[in-house]
Amino acid sequence: MMNLQQPLLQINNVKKYYPIKGGILQRVQGHVKAVEDVTIDVYEGETLGIVGESGCGKSTFGRAVLRLEPLTEGSIVFKGQEIGTLSDRKLKAFKREMQMIFQDPYASLNPRQRVGDALEEAFIIHTSLSKKERKEKVLNLLDEVGLKAEHYDRYPHEFSGGQRQRIGIARAISLNPSFIVCDEAVSALDVSVQAQVIKLLKDLQEKHQLTYMFISHDLGVVRHISDRVLVMYLGNTAELAPADRIYDNPLHPYTKALLSAIPRPVPGRKRNRVKLEGDLPNPANPPKGCSFHTRCPLATVRCKEERPIWREVEENHFVACHEV
Amino acid sequence: MPASEAVATQSKLGKQTEGKQKVIVVTLKKLLKNRLAVFGLFIIFIQILMAVFAPWITHYSPVTQSLVNSELPVGSENHWLGTDNYGRDMWSRIVFGARISLVVGLVSVILGLTGGIALGLISGYFRKLDGWIMRFVDLLFAFPGILLAMLIIAMLGTSLVNVMIAISIWSIPTCARIVRGSVLSVKKQEYIVAMKSLGAGNSRILIKHILPNCMAPIIVFATMRMATAILSTSALSFLGLGAQPPTPEWGAMIAAGQDYMWTSPHMTIVPGIAIMLVVFAFNVLGDGLRDALDPNMDLG
């Protein structure tokens, strides 16, 4: 499925800082470094999973890639064109190509808008289709995500969580995008509904040649759906490898700790639990050197001083760690 | 529909049947359970009837004088609310006065809302303009309301139209604040981000997605503001700044009746009761609406 030759999206040194303002004059006193230097290529047709604990910048990264937030620094090249610095007006054409599925299916739909109207919005904004043509398109969309034509006239609160997420998916694929960011797309759903929505996402991917960036904290789900997995820690990339390799042979000590936290279905079996001490450091004031050194079991003096470089230790397996 | 989702839907079925009704119906049902609000609605309904059918409910002109019949008391033959010092039928003047107070209230509230909503939307949505607009609003707030209105009338001249303008300007700052507050909370919602990711423009997001979700506080404000507007019109007319004689405006009628307080108290009491009832009605309706439009209610 995955085509390693052609990057659909080249993300280079993307940074996203949020200013912290304070005092009477609202001066900038510092920055929350939500995303600190991420470089990665996304290939056409693949699913790139992004994992990390809460506050590691994975959602912000997803939003920054879609240019829902202006970048602080860095470049994003989509299908050969730089979009990191495009103005909002020029960006509109690219919004057709890049879409997002949101975490909370309850919050991501306008409660005052019928489902049909909500799905028509995309066609009103980007096409000049007539009312009738738009309705036809929307009915097709509803069918495609497993909803019925009778749902066209209903309000969002009349649906279950899973159905709402299907509406969110329909909205995301309505303009035939090539790239979709799924930000915790199934985290708010029951496990059984999760499986159905993941299956729908996979079916749609096959049918429309979609490329996914699948952001989640659920390591099991990510393994199931992803071709490659990126581990993030405090706005930095920690490790990137094909899904099976990262789960079977994690190299970065943070990845090891994350994976050892997955509950095992076999009771009583011993496992080597890597426990992390302390909390995530404050992203407004990240530690010097390797951002993980404060909690890392392998940390040395070098880790406190020098930031590890992002390097390819084996084919398609990138790590940022001095000790690997 | 897959099986487990069907189960989820089943459990929501009770809610669903209710959900199929429109928000308006749900709100109205809640409102009609509130007795005071129903009373308010009833008074307002009567006022609207009086305003619309004024020439048909009374066969006396509100302005033609008939000195033979001057200062007839309440309960007189042919003039059940009596007459004033020029012999004009009080009932007829109250009925036509209802028309004036309703029109002045509506126009000034609509004008004020338009300005306030526009300022509030822009201020809440565009952070760069927020500071400037809010300082301007603070400036308007710095004047006591009735003083601000008097100042505007002093500049524009005394007339009912200028009273409407003055009252609408006075409504702008409060309305702008209320709208801005709602916009600030609504714009953080994920469905707004979703619209941005679809590529929707700012004006589309503001008008189609943010404004409809800010309507509840606006409706309550508009209702309460009707009461204030009607009361202020009467107050300004009482002071001689609004409606000029012989216009049958309630406040002006009270002012005219002042001199006859001892001989014909009904000349001040009747329009006074009219003002009181209408202002009370709009206030209790506003209260009822606020309860009925509870933000925690499952709006559809």
XYZ file of C-alpha atoms in Angstrom:
624
model
C 0.000 0.000 0.000
C 2.771 2.343 0.923
C 4.848 4.029 -1.693
C 8.159 4.993 -0.188
C 9.433 6.729 -3.271
C 7.200 9.726 -3.253
C 6.704 11.983 -0.289
C 3.274 13.591 -0.434
C 4.207 15.915 2.341
C 7.668 17.069 3.357
C 7.729 18.653 6.762
C 10.981 20.385 7.592
C 11.981 21.867 10.941
C 8.438 22.819 11.847
C 8.148 24.771 15.063
C 5.081 26.068 16.817
C 5.496 28.344 19.800
C 2.741 30.045 21.704
C 3.634 33.342 23.331
C 3.009 33.696 27.056
C 1.861 37.191 27.786
C 1.859 38.756 31.184
C 2.030 41.938 33.162
C -0.069 45.032 32.691
C 1.216 45.701 29.205
C 0.667 42.119 28.048
C 4.275 41.782 27.013
C 5.563 38.471 25.708
C 7.380 36.878 28.605
C 8.238 33.554 27.066
C 6.986 30.836 24.778
C 5.277 27.513 25.204
C 7.247 25.364 22.837
C 4.432 23.072 21.740
C 6.218 21.751 18.687
C 9.987 22.000 18.730
C 11.586 21.147 15.449
C 9.860 18.262 13.691
C 11.149 16.992 10.367
C 9.398 14.136 8.643
C 8.248 13.005 5.213
C 4.785 11.578 4.759
C 4.392 9.193 1.840
C 1.430 8.865 -0.412
C -1.054 6.232 0.676
C 0.507 5.501 4.031
C -0.863 5.887 7.515
C 1.531 7.658 9.802
C 0.680 7.108 13.449
C 1.753 9.731 15.944
C 1.866 8.781 19.602
C 2.956 10.431 22.791
C 1.548 11.357 26.160
C -0.819 14.288 26.696
C 0.815 17.617 26.089
C 3.606 16.283 23.888
C 2.498 18.469 20.996
C 1.041 15.798 18.732
C -2.324 17.553 18.227
C -0.673 20.937 17.762
C 1.610 19.342 15.203
C -1.376 17.939 13.311
C -3.074 21.332 13.280
C 0.123 23.086 12.259
C 0.565 20.717 9.310
C -2.929 21.613 8.110
C -2.043 25.252 8.650
C -4.963 25.690 11.016
C -2.418 27.576 13.049
C 0.347 29.689 11.563
C 3.788 28.116 11.855
C 6.390 29.770 14.015
C 9.108 28.409 11.785
C 9.721 25.711 9.229
C 8.412 24.639 5.886
C 5.731 22.277 4.683
C 5.915 21.107 1.101
C 2.720 19.513 -0.155
C 2.823 17.856 -3.577
C 5.883 19.887 -4.446
C 4.543 23.230 -3.318
C 5.522 25.154 -0.234
C 2.441 25.853 1.861
C 4.060 26.735 5.193
C 4.210 30.398 4.335
C 1.181 30.769 2.043
C -1.331 33.450 2.917
C -4.750 32.329 4.095
C -6.288 33.315 0.791
C -3.964 31.161 -1.294
C -4.266 28.399 1.240
C -7.941 27.902 0.420
C -7.152 25.794 -2.648
C -5.072 23.448 -0.501
C -7.792 23.047 2.092
C -9.573 20.875 -0.446
C -6.641 18.509 -0.399
C -6.005 18.363 3.332
C -8.702 17.675 5.878
C -9.119 16.800 9.488
C -11.221 14.413 11.545
C -11.690 15.635 15.077
C -11.540 13.937 18.413
C -14.845 14.879 19.910
C -17.739 13.984 17.635
C -20.039 15.978 19.926
C -18.072 19.228 19.732
C -17.051 19.119 16.099
C -20.544 19.526 14.642
C -22.477 22.779 14.822
C -25.463 21.939 17.074
C -27.733 24.331 15.173
C -27.109 22.929 11.740
C -28.800 19.966 10.132
C -26.434 17.251 9.038
C -27.277 17.830 5.399
C -26.512 21.535 5.635
C -23.306 20.855 7.536
C -22.090 18.510 4.803
C -23.133 20.914 2.063
C -20.909 23.657 3.465
C -17.799 22.245 1.826
C -19.467 22.311 -1.614
C -20.798 25.825 -1.078
C -17.327 27.056 -0.168
C -15.363 25.297 -2.870
C -17.682 24.570 -5.772
C -20.447 26.265 -7.694
C -22.796 23.288 -7.672
C -26.536 23.916 -7.613
C -28.611 23.129 -4.544
C -29.845 19.918 -6.119
C -26.393 18.731 -7.133
C -25.107 19.462 -3.663
C -27.851 17.432 -2.063
C -27.062 14.529 -4.342
C -23.382 14.723 -3.381
C -24.265 14.797 0.315
C -26.566 11.791 -0.018
C -23.715 9.912 -1.677
C -21.417 10.882 1.154
C -23.894 9.707 3.767
C -24.151 6.390 1.981
C -20.394 6.092 1.731
C -19.871 6.426 5.488
C -22.715 4.057 6.320
C -25.466 6.534 7.141
C -28.906 6.751 5.588
C -30.587 9.322 3.401
C -33.139 9.961 6.134
C -30.323 11.320 8.318
C -30.005 14.292 5.968
C -32.571 16.403 7.827
C -31.556 15.554 11.362
C -29.670 17.590 13.901
C -26.366 16.321 15.357
C -27.810 15.674 18.817
C -30.074 13.031 17.365
C -27.105 10.790 16.617
C -24.924 8.470 18.672
C -21.216 9.133 19.065
C -20.237 6.653 16.384
C -22.743 8.064 13.926
C -21.536 11.573 14.601
C -17.981 10.522 13.946
C -19.193 9.092 10.639
C -20.635 12.513 9.844
C -17.276 14.057 10.722
C -15.587 11.594 8.389
C -18.084 12.368 5.633
C -17.309 16.034 6.020
C -13.581 15.378 5.856
C -13.750 13.298 2.661
C -16.378 15.465 0.958
C -13.903 17.317 -1.243
C -11.861 14.242 -2.146
C -8.781 15.233 -0.185
C -5.542 13.278 -0.472
C -4.381 13.846 3.080
C -6.368 13.596 6.307
C -5.249 14.262 9.852
C -7.192 12.092 12.282
C -6.751 13.791 15.634
C -7.711 11.202 18.253
C -10.463 10.279 15.831
C -11.644 7.219 17.726
C -10.552 8.042 21.284
C -13.968 9.278 22.377
C -15.804 6.174 21.137
C -16.700 2.850 22.722
C -14.310 0.080 21.848
C -16.799 -1.744 19.626
C -17.669 1.449 17.783
C -13.967 2.258 17.520
C -13.382 -0.902 15.552
C -16.162 -0.022 13.095
C -14.893 3.505 12.579
C -11.339 2.258 12.053
C -12.620 -0.213 9.515
C -14.464 2.603 7.748
C -11.301 4.701 7.710
C -9.331 1.815 6.215
C -11.982 1.135 3.563
C -12.031 4.785 2.586
C -8.253 4.862 2.454
C -8.205 1.998 -0.013
C -11.003 3.423 -2.112
C -9.718 6.983 -2.348
C -5.959 6.483 -1.987
C -5.959 8.535 1.179
C -2.924 9.362 3.263
C -3.593 9.512 6.991
C -1.804 11.117 9.854
C -3.324 9.243 12.757
C -2.761 10.997 16.059
C -3.616 8.996 19.136
C -2.519 8.118 22.615
C -3.910 4.630 22.193
C -0.875 2.575 21.264
C -2.896 -0.510 20.380
C -5.083 1.328 17.892
C -2.075 3.032 16.354
C -0.291 -0.254 15.801
C -3.352 -1.685 14.160
C -3.871 1.125 11.683
C -0.416 2.573 11.025
C 2.273 1.773 8.485
C 4.818 3.878 10.303
C 4.744 5.273 13.818
C 6.257 8.500 15.079
C 6.836 8.888 18.812
C 6.859 12.442 20.101
C 8.086 13.764 23.407
C 7.747 17.384 24.528
C 7.432 18.731 21.004
C 10.366 16.720 19.722
C 10.506 13.630 17.582
C 11.864 10.733 19.586
C 11.596 7.768 17.260
C 10.157 6.872 13.872
C 9.952 3.414 12.373
C 7.603 1.047 10.554
C 4.863 0.029 12.976
C 5.897 -3.574 13.567
C 9.515 -2.693 14.050
C 8.836 0.007 16.595
C 6.583 -2.260 18.635
C 8.917 -5.269 18.433
C 12.195 -3.472 18.731
C 11.883 -0.011 20.247
C 15.225 1.788 20.509
C 14.501 5.052 22.248
C 14.183 4.702 26.030
C 10.980 6.770 25.943
C 9.417 4.469 23.378
C 10.354 1.503 25.534
C 8.683 3.084 28.527
C 5.553 3.905 26.519
C 5.232 0.416 25.092
C 5.780 -1.272 28.410
C 2.767 0.652 29.692
C 0.385 -1.144 27.307
C -1.760 -3.485 29.391
C -1.202 -7.133 28.445
C -4.189 -9.401 28.092
C -2.427 -12.324 29.784
C -2.679 -12.040 33.552
C 0.201 -13.129 35.701
C 2.780 -12.990 32.968
C 5.852 -11.117 34.022
C 7.088 -8.272 31.994
C 9.845 -5.762 32.163
C 8.010 -2.616 33.057
C 10.024 0.533 32.412
C 8.672 3.092 34.802
C 9.271 6.780 34.282
C 9.873 9.050 37.215
C 8.388 12.501 37.449
C 6.100 14.487 35.197
C 6.399 15.912 31.741
C 8.601 19.019 32.042
C 7.042 22.401 31.412
C 7.111 23.043 27.669
C 7.612 26.758 28.358
C 10.927 25.903 29.939
C 12.147 22.627 28.428
C 15.297 20.997 29.809
C 18.579 21.745 28.119
C 20.168 19.078 25.983
C 17.931 16.076 25.333
C 14.440 17.035 26.447
C 13.951 13.553 27.875
C 17.060 13.458 30.087
C 15.176 14.437 33.241
C 13.211 11.189 33.174
C 15.492 8.943 31.167
C 16.948 5.866 32.895
C 19.975 5.941 30.579
C 20.778 9.641 30.842
C 24.444 10.642 30.940
C 26.229 13.954 31.298
C 26.218 14.346 27.542
C 22.419 14.168 27.421
C 22.194 17.169 29.730
C 24.325 19.331 27.520
C 23.890 18.302 23.930
C 20.714 17.811 21.975
C 20.710 14.458 20.214
C 20.438 14.622 16.441
C 17.675 12.919 14.497
C 19.468 10.114 12.688
C 18.650 6.984 10.748
C 20.086 4.094 12.753
C 18.837 1.422 10.387
C 16.818 1.613 7.226
C 13.658 3.642 7.832
C 14.271 3.709 11.544
C 15.032 7.137 12.965
C 15.930 7.901 16.566
C 16.968 10.967 18.473
C 19.081 9.567 21.301
C 22.763 9.552 22.182
C 22.668 6.147 23.779
C 21.327 4.089 20.894
C -26.359 0.771 10.801
C -23.975 -1.568 12.642
C -25.483 -3.431 15.546
C -23.767 -1.791 18.490
C -24.543 1.665 17.197
C -28.133 0.599 16.839
C -28.093 -0.236 20.535
C -26.624 3.153 21.325
C -29.352 4.780 19.274
C -32.026 2.695 20.961
C -31.001 3.940 24.368
C -31.228 7.488 23.084
C -34.608 6.932 21.515
C -36.544 8.673 24.262
C -34.358 11.694 23.818
C -34.615 11.448 20.075
C -38.349 11.825 19.822
C -38.019 14.960 21.880
C -35.045 16.075 19.857
C -36.990 15.997 16.640
C -38.917 19.035 17.737
C -37.337 22.327 16.982
C -35.501 24.366 19.581
C -38.232 26.962 19.413
C -40.895 24.436 20.351
C -38.854 23.115 23.270
C -38.162 26.627 24.513
C -41.801 27.670 24.165
C -42.971 24.619 26.078
C -40.639 25.470 28.928
C -41.681 29.088 28.789
C -45.392 28.290 28.967
C -44.823 26.424 32.222
C -43.651 29.674 33.792
C -46.806 31.500 34.966
C -45.236 34.930 35.258
C -43.792 34.671 31.781
C -47.196 33.649 30.454
C -48.676 36.705 32.140
C -45.983 38.840 30.493
C -46.704 37.283 27.125
C -50.418 37.957 27.620
C -49.870 41.666 28.372
C -47.509 42.020 25.420
C -49.996 40.253 23.196
C -52.696 42.734 24.269
C -50.355 45.628 23.644
C -49.610 44.319 20.161
C -53.348 43.966 19.467
C -53.938 47.521 20.680
C -51.073 48.844 18.586
C -52.154 47.068 15.418
C -55.903 47.650 15.645
C -55.837 51.046 17.390
C -58.210 52.866 14.981
C -60.717 49.992 15.191
C -60.880 49.549 18.968
C -61.651 53.142 19.722
C -63.841 55.547 17.805
C -62.431 58.694 19.418
C -59.442 60.462 17.955
C -56.535 60.573 20.438
C -55.754 64.184 19.559
C -59.029 65.970 18.744
C -60.014 68.217 21.619
C -63.532 68.457 22.996
C -63.476 71.016 25.792
C -67.084 70.326 26.767
C -66.060 66.891 27.979
C -62.825 67.858 29.716
C -61.603 66.067 32.841
C -64.328 63.454 32.954
C -63.445 60.844 35.617
C -62.869 57.141 35.062
C -66.114 55.285 34.469
C -67.917 58.090 32.677
C -70.478 57.282 30.040
C -68.844 56.901 26.596
C -65.395 57.457 28.145
C -64.723 54.497 30.406
C -61.218 55.743 31.294
C -62.344 59.340 31.435
C -60.960 62.290 29.504
C -58.038 64.657 29.982
C -58.010 68.418 30.451
C -58.735 68.961 26.745
C -61.539 66.436 26.721
C -59.592 63.797 24.793
C -60.612 60.214 25.484
C -58.043 58.588 27.767
C -58.721 55.067 26.447
C -58.107 56.254 22.925
C -54.869 57.946 23.979
C -53.689 54.832 25.842
C -54.446 52.661 22.812
C -52.572 54.911 20.414
C -49.829 55.319 23.025
C -49.393 51.539 22.996
C -48.586 51.829 19.304
C -45.942 54.487 19.959
C -44.246 52.699 22.827
C -44.186 49.408 20.924
C -42.737 50.986 17.787
C -40.178 53.053 19.678
C -39.188 49.999 21.734
C -38.865 47.726 18.719
C -37.014 50.181 16.505
C -34.539 51.258 19.160
C -33.873 47.685 20.278
C -33.406 46.503 16.699
C -31.065 49.387 15.917
C -29.161 48.884 19.147
C -28.912 45.126 18.566
C -27.638 45.614 15.037
C -24.862 47.875 16.232
C -24.143 45.837 19.328
C -24.105 42.488 17.541
C -21.819 43.802 14.798
C -19.382 45.298 17.303
C -19.562 42.243 19.561
C -18.968 39.768 16.734
C -16.002 41.693 15.358
C -14.579 42.347 18.785
C -14.856 38.744 19.920
C -13.600 37.227 16.686
C -10.779 39.492 15.573
C -8.386 39.806 18.460
C -6.571 42.765 16.981
C -9.697 44.930 17.003
C -10.885 43.667 20.364
C -8.997 46.172 22.477
C -10.048 49.173 20.421
C -13.713 48.256 20.253
C -13.900 47.385 23.934
C -12.297 50.713 24.909
C -14.898 52.481 22.775
C -17.600 50.501 24.534
C -16.083 51.428 27.898
C -16.333 55.037 26.810
C -20.061 54.638 26.190
C -20.413 52.841 29.516
C -18.811 55.747 31.309
C -21.947 57.855 30.834
C -24.997 57.027 32.935
C -27.549 55.728 30.437
C -30.216 58.391 30.721
C -27.553 61.126 30.653
C -26.088 59.676 27.480
C -29.555 59.669 25.932
C -30.144 63.274 27.026
C -26.773 64.287 25.615
C -27.590 62.737 22.260
C -31.011 64.379 22.207
C -29.459 67.705 23.149
C -27.271 67.349 20.072
C -29.950 66.072 17.716
C -32.969 67.958 18.987
C -36.114 66.783 20.706
C -38.250 64.332 18.783
C -39.430 60.776 19.073
C -37.080 59.697 16.261
C -34.102 61.130 18.119
C -35.245 59.331 21.267
C -35.100 56.063 19.333
C -31.598 56.889 18.109
C -30.477 57.859 21.598
C -31.871 54.712 23.182
C -30.388 52.484 20.501
C -26.944 54.020 20.996
C -27.341 53.471 24.691
C -28.125 49.789 24.083
C -25.023 49.223 21.974
C -22.340 48.823 24.677
C -24.238 46.281 26.789
C -25.205 44.280 23.745
C -21.661 44.367 22.353
C -20.302 42.997 25.637
C -22.829 40.195 25.799
C -22.231 39.153 22.196
C -18.462 39.372 22.544
C -18.587 37.086 25.570
C -20.572 34.449 23.692
C -18.363 34.729 20.622
C -15.272 34.162 22.745
C -16.671 30.884 24.029
C -18.228 29.724 20.751
C -15.199 30.420 18.585
C -13.121 27.968 20.605
C -15.524 25.159 19.752
C -14.249 22.408 17.547
C -16.945 22.902 14.920
C -15.538 26.342 14.237
C -12.064 24.847 13.769
C -13.694 22.266 11.516
C -15.174 25.024 9.353
C -11.774 26.683 9.151
C -10.192 23.459 8.043
C -12.843 23.235 5.326
C -11.636 26.621 4.159
C -14.657 28.703 5.166
C -14.089 32.474 5.194
C -14.355 34.624 8.292
C -17.676 36.213 7.375
C -19.217 32.817 6.683
C -17.985 31.443 10.006
C -19.184 34.500 11.893
C -22.648 34.726 10.436
C -23.570 31.105 9.758
C -21.799 29.373 12.606
C -20.987 31.716 15.454
C -24.012 34.029 15.462
C -26.693 31.291 15.589
C -24.913 29.783 18.574
C -24.907 33.124 20.404
C -28.628 33.744 19.960
C -29.879 32.690 23.412
C -28.334 35.555 25.406
C -29.173 37.989 22.598
C -32.862 37.053 22.711
C -33.004 37.483 26.483
C -31.171 40.800 26.242
C -33.503 42.065 23.498
C -36.597 41.267 25.576
C -35.284 42.936 28.699
C -34.093 45.851 26.613
C -37.620 46.379 25.271
C -38.689 47.144 28.839
C -35.827 49.571 29.365
C -36.434 51.231 26.012
C -40.144 51.745 26.682
C -39.455 53.066 30.156
C -36.728 55.403 28.910
C -38.893 56.728 26.089
C -41.550 57.594 28.616
C -38.985 59.100 30.956
C -37.507 61.250 28.214
C -40.956 62.282 27.006
C -41.908 63.086 30.581
C -38.924 65.420 30.701
C -40.130 66.989 27.467
C -37.261 65.582 25.405
C -39.221 63.018 23.442
C -42.739 63.014 22.107
C -44.208 66.510 21.867
C -47.876 67.343 22.541
C -50.395 66.399 21.372
C -48.759 63.018 20.662
C -50.427 60.418 22.929
C -47.177 59.116 24.400
C -47.592 57.639 27.869
C -44.720 59.521 29.503
C -45.833 62.810 27.951
C -49.372 62.089 29.197
C -48.115 61.717 32.761
C -46.210 64.993 32.415
C -49.358 66.735 31.148
C -51.422 65.240 33.973
C -49.083 66.487 36.706
C -50.903 69.812 36.984
C -54.241 68.058 37.457
C -53.038 65.539 40.051
C -55.620 66.661 42.629
C -58.590 67.287 40.396
C -58.128 64.447 37.861
C -55.647 61.881 39.208
C -56.635 59.397 36.470
C -54.731 61.551 33.961
C -51.433 60.424 35.522
C -52.447 57.103 37.061
C -53.864 55.490 33.912
C -50.803 56.009 31.677
C -48.635 55.192 34.697
C -50.311 51.812 35.069
C -49.983 51.230 31.332
C -46.214 51.851 31.460
C -45.831 49.736 34.560
C -47.726 46.773 33.127
C -45.823 46.767 29.853
C -42.386 47.184 31.436
C -43.217 44.483 33.952
C -44.427 42.210 31.174
C -41.229 42.491 29.140
C -39.102 41.983 32.232
C -40.832 38.812 33.381
C -40.840 37.495 29.833
C -37.101 38.127 29.669
C -36.628 36.285 32.948
C -38.730 33.405 31.705
C -36.789 33.257 28.459
C -33.527 33.202 30.322
C -34.670 30.154 32.266
C -36.157 28.490 29.194
C -33.038 29.075 27.103
C -30.821 27.515 29.761
C -27.461 26.923 28.097
C -27.312 23.471 29.644
C -30.420 22.495 27.747
C -29.810 19.996 24.978
C -30.241 22.379 22.055
C -30.621 20.982 18.612
